[in-house]
Amino acid sequence: YIEFRHLWAEDPSAGFAEFLEHLRGQDLSEEEELSMFSGKLGGLRKQEDSVKALPNNVIVAWLRIDGKPIKQALYTWLSKWSFAYSDHLLTMLFSQVESLQETVQCVLNDLSAVSEGKLDIPLDDIMGHIVNVRTTDTETRNLLRQLSSVH
């Protein structure tokens, strides 16, 4: 059980903040950052498997120790650590989706103006919308593809 000491000895939010600082200190692409997240989450899953493999009861000399409460506490700490990482990824995803939604809303406003017969929208604005939709769509698809590879 001592091998899992780091789970309760270090605060998950402080450990995650260190991880983010480390990431931001490097010049990594978004894909490389997500790979680092994937590695951290994968490591936490391996630790969870190790906790699962621990015996429920241990006999030390004449003393029988019930390991279930300790295992439950370790699962709780593991979930706190996992949440710190996965919550950040969800926040990134929501931010990207929000950006996409704002772009779509802007385009819809101009399209509805055109459908109402207001044809005074400059061609540059229309072309800008097309570029924005393509860019935002590509960024969102890339993020979703990368996030789907994070396990």
mmCIF file of C-alpha atoms in Angstrom, residues 13-141:
data_model
loop_
_atom_site.group_PDB
_atom_site.id
_atom_site.type_symbol
_atom_site.label_atom_id
_atom_site.label_comp_id
_atom_site.label_asym_id
_atom_site.label_seq_id
_atom_site.Cartn_x
_atom_site.Cartn_y
_atom_site.Cartn_z
ATOM 1 C CA SER A 13 -4.940 19.941 -7.962
ATOM 2 C CA ALA A 14 -1.383 20.952 -7.039
ATOM 3 C CA GLY A 15 0.023 17.942 -8.903
ATOM 4 C CA PHE A 16 -2.099 18.757 -11.924
ATOM 5 C CA ALA A 17 -1.009 22.413 -11.790
ATOM 6 C CA GLU A 18 2.626 21.227 -11.859
ATOM 7 C CA PHE A 19 1.824 19.014 -14.836
ATOM 8 C CA LEU A 20 0.256 21.953 -16.706
ATOM 9 C CA GLU A 21 3.213 24.190 -15.854
ATOM 10 C CA HIS A 22 5.540 21.536 -17.205
ATOM 11 C CA LEU A 23 3.485 21.286 -20.415
ATOM 12 C CA ARG A 24 3.370 25.045 -20.897
ATOM 13 C CA GLY A 25 7.102 25.278 -20.248
ATOM 14 C CA GLN A 26 7.681 23.169 -23.331
ATOM 15 C CA ASP A 27 6.782 24.109 -26.862
ATOM 16 C CA LEU A 28 4.488 21.184 -27.634
ATOM 17 C CA SER A 29 1.859 20.804 -30.297
ATOM 18 C CA GLU A 30 -1.718 20.137 -29.228
ATOM 19 C CA GLU A 31 -1.313 16.512 -30.268
ATOM 20 C CA GLU A 32 1.824 16.123 -28.128
ATOM 21 C CA GLU A 33 0.040 17.698 -25.147
ATOM 22 C CA LEU A 34 -2.867 15.300 -25.535
ATOM 23 C CA SER A 35 -0.388 12.439 -25.742
ATOM 24 C CA MET A 36 1.043 13.556 -22.375
ATOM 25 C CA PHE A 37 -2.500 13.602 -20.937
ATOM 26 C CA SER A 38 -3.086 10.153 -22.359
ATOM 27 C CA GLY A 39 0.090 8.919 -20.704
ATOM 28 C CA LYS A 40 -0.930 10.324 -17.322
ATOM 29 C CA LEU A 41 -4.446 8.891 -17.531
ATOM 30 C CA GLY A 42 -3.049 5.545 -18.703
ATOM 31 C CA GLY A 43 -0.693 5.508 -15.718
ATOM 32 C CA LEU A 44 -3.605 6.147 -13.376
ATOM 33 C CA ARG A 45 -5.524 3.259 -14.962
ATOM 34 C CA LYS A 46 -2.532 0.963 -14.445
ATOM 35 C CA GLN A 47 -2.419 2.011 -10.803
ATOM 36 C CA GLU A 48 -6.122 1.263 -10.526
ATOM 37 C CA ASP A 49 -5.461 -2.234 -11.896
ATOM 38 C CA SER A 50 -2.679 -2.648 -9.329
ATOM 39 C CA VAL A 51 -5.031 -1.614 -6.518
ATOM 40 C CA LYS A 52 -7.632 -4.059 -7.817
ATOM 41 C CA ALA A 53 -5.033 -6.835 -7.651
ATOM 42 C CA LEU A 54 -4.257 -6.148 -3.974
ATOM 43 C CA PRO A 55 -5.612 -8.762 -1.573
ATOM 44 C CA ASN A 56 -8.792 -7.960 0.337
ATOM 45 C CA ASN A 57 -7.370 -9.525 3.514
ATOM 46 C CA VAL A 58 -3.808 -9.768 4.776
ATOM 47 C CA ILE A 59 -2.644 -11.864 7.686
ATOM 48 C CA VAL A 60 0.361 -10.510 9.564
ATOM 49 C CA ALA A 61 1.436 -12.968 12.273
ATOM 50 C CA TRP A 62 -1.749 -13.458 14.307
ATOM 51 C CA LEU A 63 -3.432 -10.281 13.028
ATOM 52 C CA ARG A 64 -5.897 -10.334 10.153
ATOM 53 C CA ILE A 65 -6.134 -6.984 8.328
ATOM 54 C CA ASP A 66 -9.154 -6.097 6.207
ATOM 55 C CA GLY A 67 -7.784 -4.371 3.084
ATOM 56 C CA LYS A 68 -11.141 -3.350 1.615
ATOM 57 C CA PRO A 69 -11.341 0.078 3.310
ATOM 58 C CA ILE A 70 -7.801 0.862 2.228
ATOM 59 C CA LYS A 71 -8.533 -0.209 -1.340
ATOM 60 C CA GLN A 72 -11.686 1.932 -1.349
ATOM 61 C CA ALA A 73 -9.680 4.941 -0.140
ATOM 62 C CA LEU A 74 -7.101 4.342 -2.872
ATOM 63 C CA TYR A 75 -9.871 4.188 -5.499
ATOM 64 C CA THR A 76 -11.178 7.496 -4.181
ATOM 65 C CA TRP A 77 -7.754 9.117 -4.489
ATOM 66 C CA LEU A 78 -7.290 7.666 -7.960
ATOM 67 C CA SER A 79 -10.634 9.098 -9.047
ATOM 68 C CA LYS A 80 -9.624 12.538 -7.716
ATOM 69 C CA TRP A 81 -6.421 12.413 -9.750
ATOM 70 C CA SER A 82 -8.226 11.179 -12.868
ATOM 71 C CA PHE A 83 -10.839 13.891 -12.502
ATOM 72 C CA ALA A 84 -8.181 16.618 -12.429
ATOM 73 C CA TYR A 85 -6.874 15.520 -15.832
ATOM 74 C CA SER A 86 -10.153 14.581 -17.513
ATOM 75 C CA ASP A 87 -11.915 17.745 -16.302
ATOM 76 C CA HIS A 88 -9.273 19.865 -18.038
ATOM 77 C CA LEU A 89 -9.784 17.918 -21.266
ATOM 78 C CA LEU A 90 -13.546 18.380 -21.025
ATOM 79 C CA THR A 91 -13.068 22.106 -20.470
ATOM 80 C CA MET A 92 -10.891 22.267 -23.602
ATOM 81 C CA LEU A 93 -13.555 20.419 -25.571
ATOM 82 C CA PHE A 94 -16.389 22.628 -24.318
ATOM 83 C CA SER A 95 -14.369 25.730 -25.173
ATOM 84 C CA GLN A 96 -13.813 24.492 -28.711
ATOM 85 C CA VAL A 97 -17.476 23.588 -29.149
ATOM 86 C CA GLU A 98 -18.466 27.014 -27.809
ATOM 87 C CA SER A 99 -16.175 28.650 -30.362
ATOM 88 C CA LEU A 100 -17.749 26.578 -33.113
ATOM 89 C CA GLN A 101 -21.217 27.526 -31.894
ATOM 90 C CA GLU A 102 -20.329 31.249 -31.930
ATOM 91 C CA THR A 103 -19.012 30.955 -35.492
ATOM 92 C CA VAL A 104 -22.142 29.142 -36.634
ATOM 93 C CA GLN A 105 -24.386 31.720 -34.933
ATOM 94 C CA CYS A 106 -22.557 34.582 -36.642
ATOM 95 C CA VAL A 107 -22.937 32.898 -40.033
ATOM 96 C CA LEU A 108 -26.619 32.154 -39.362
ATOM 97 C CA ASN A 109 -27.284 35.800 -38.517
ATOM 98 C CA ASP A 110 -25.824 36.936 -41.842
ATOM 99 C CA LEU A 111 -27.560 34.139 -43.765
ATOM 100 C CA SER A 112 -30.904 35.077 -42.276
ATOM 101 C CA ALA A 113 -30.267 38.690 -43.323
ATOM 102 C CA VAL A 114 -29.600 37.498 -46.888
ATOM 103 C CA SER A 115 -32.727 35.336 -46.873
ATOM 104 C CA GLU A 116 -34.750 38.364 -45.785
ATOM 105 C CA GLY A 117 -33.618 40.197 -48.891
ATOM 106 C CA LYS A 118 -30.821 42.284 -47.356
ATOM 107 C CA LEU A 119 -28.195 41.776 -49.995
ATOM 108 C CA ASP A 120 -25.893 44.530 -48.782
ATOM 109 C CA ILE A 121 -23.526 42.195 -46.962
ATOM 110 C CA PRO A 122 -20.015 42.669 -48.397
ATOM 111 C CA LEU A 123 -18.491 39.745 -50.257
ATOM 112 C CA ASP A 124 -15.457 39.963 -47.968
ATOM 113 C CA ASP A 125 -17.703 39.220 -44.968
ATOM 114 C CA ILE A 126 -19.237 36.211 -46.715
ATOM 115 C CA MET A 127 -15.805 34.863 -47.691
ATOM 116 C CA GLY A 128 -14.619 35.501 -44.129
ATOM 117 C CA HIS A 129 -17.485 33.407 -42.821
ATOM 118 C CA ILE A 130 -16.593 30.560 -45.147
ATOM 119 C CA VAL A 131 -12.967 30.655 -43.995
ATOM 120 C CA ASN A 132 -14.009 30.845 -40.312
ATOM 121 C CA VAL A 133 -16.369 27.893 -40.642
ATOM 122 C CA ARG A 134 -13.728 25.782 -42.391
ATOM 123 C CA THR A 135 -11.030 26.717 -39.866
ATOM 124 C CA THR A 136 -13.217 26.146 -36.820
ATOM 125 C CA ASP A 137 -14.550 22.905 -38.282
ATOM 126 C CA THR A 138 -11.038 21.624 -38.945
ATOM 127 C CA GLU A 139 -9.839 22.604 -35.459
ATOM 128 C CA THR A 140 -12.843 20.961 -33.819
ATOM 129 C CA ARG A 141 -12.489 17.767 -35.853
#
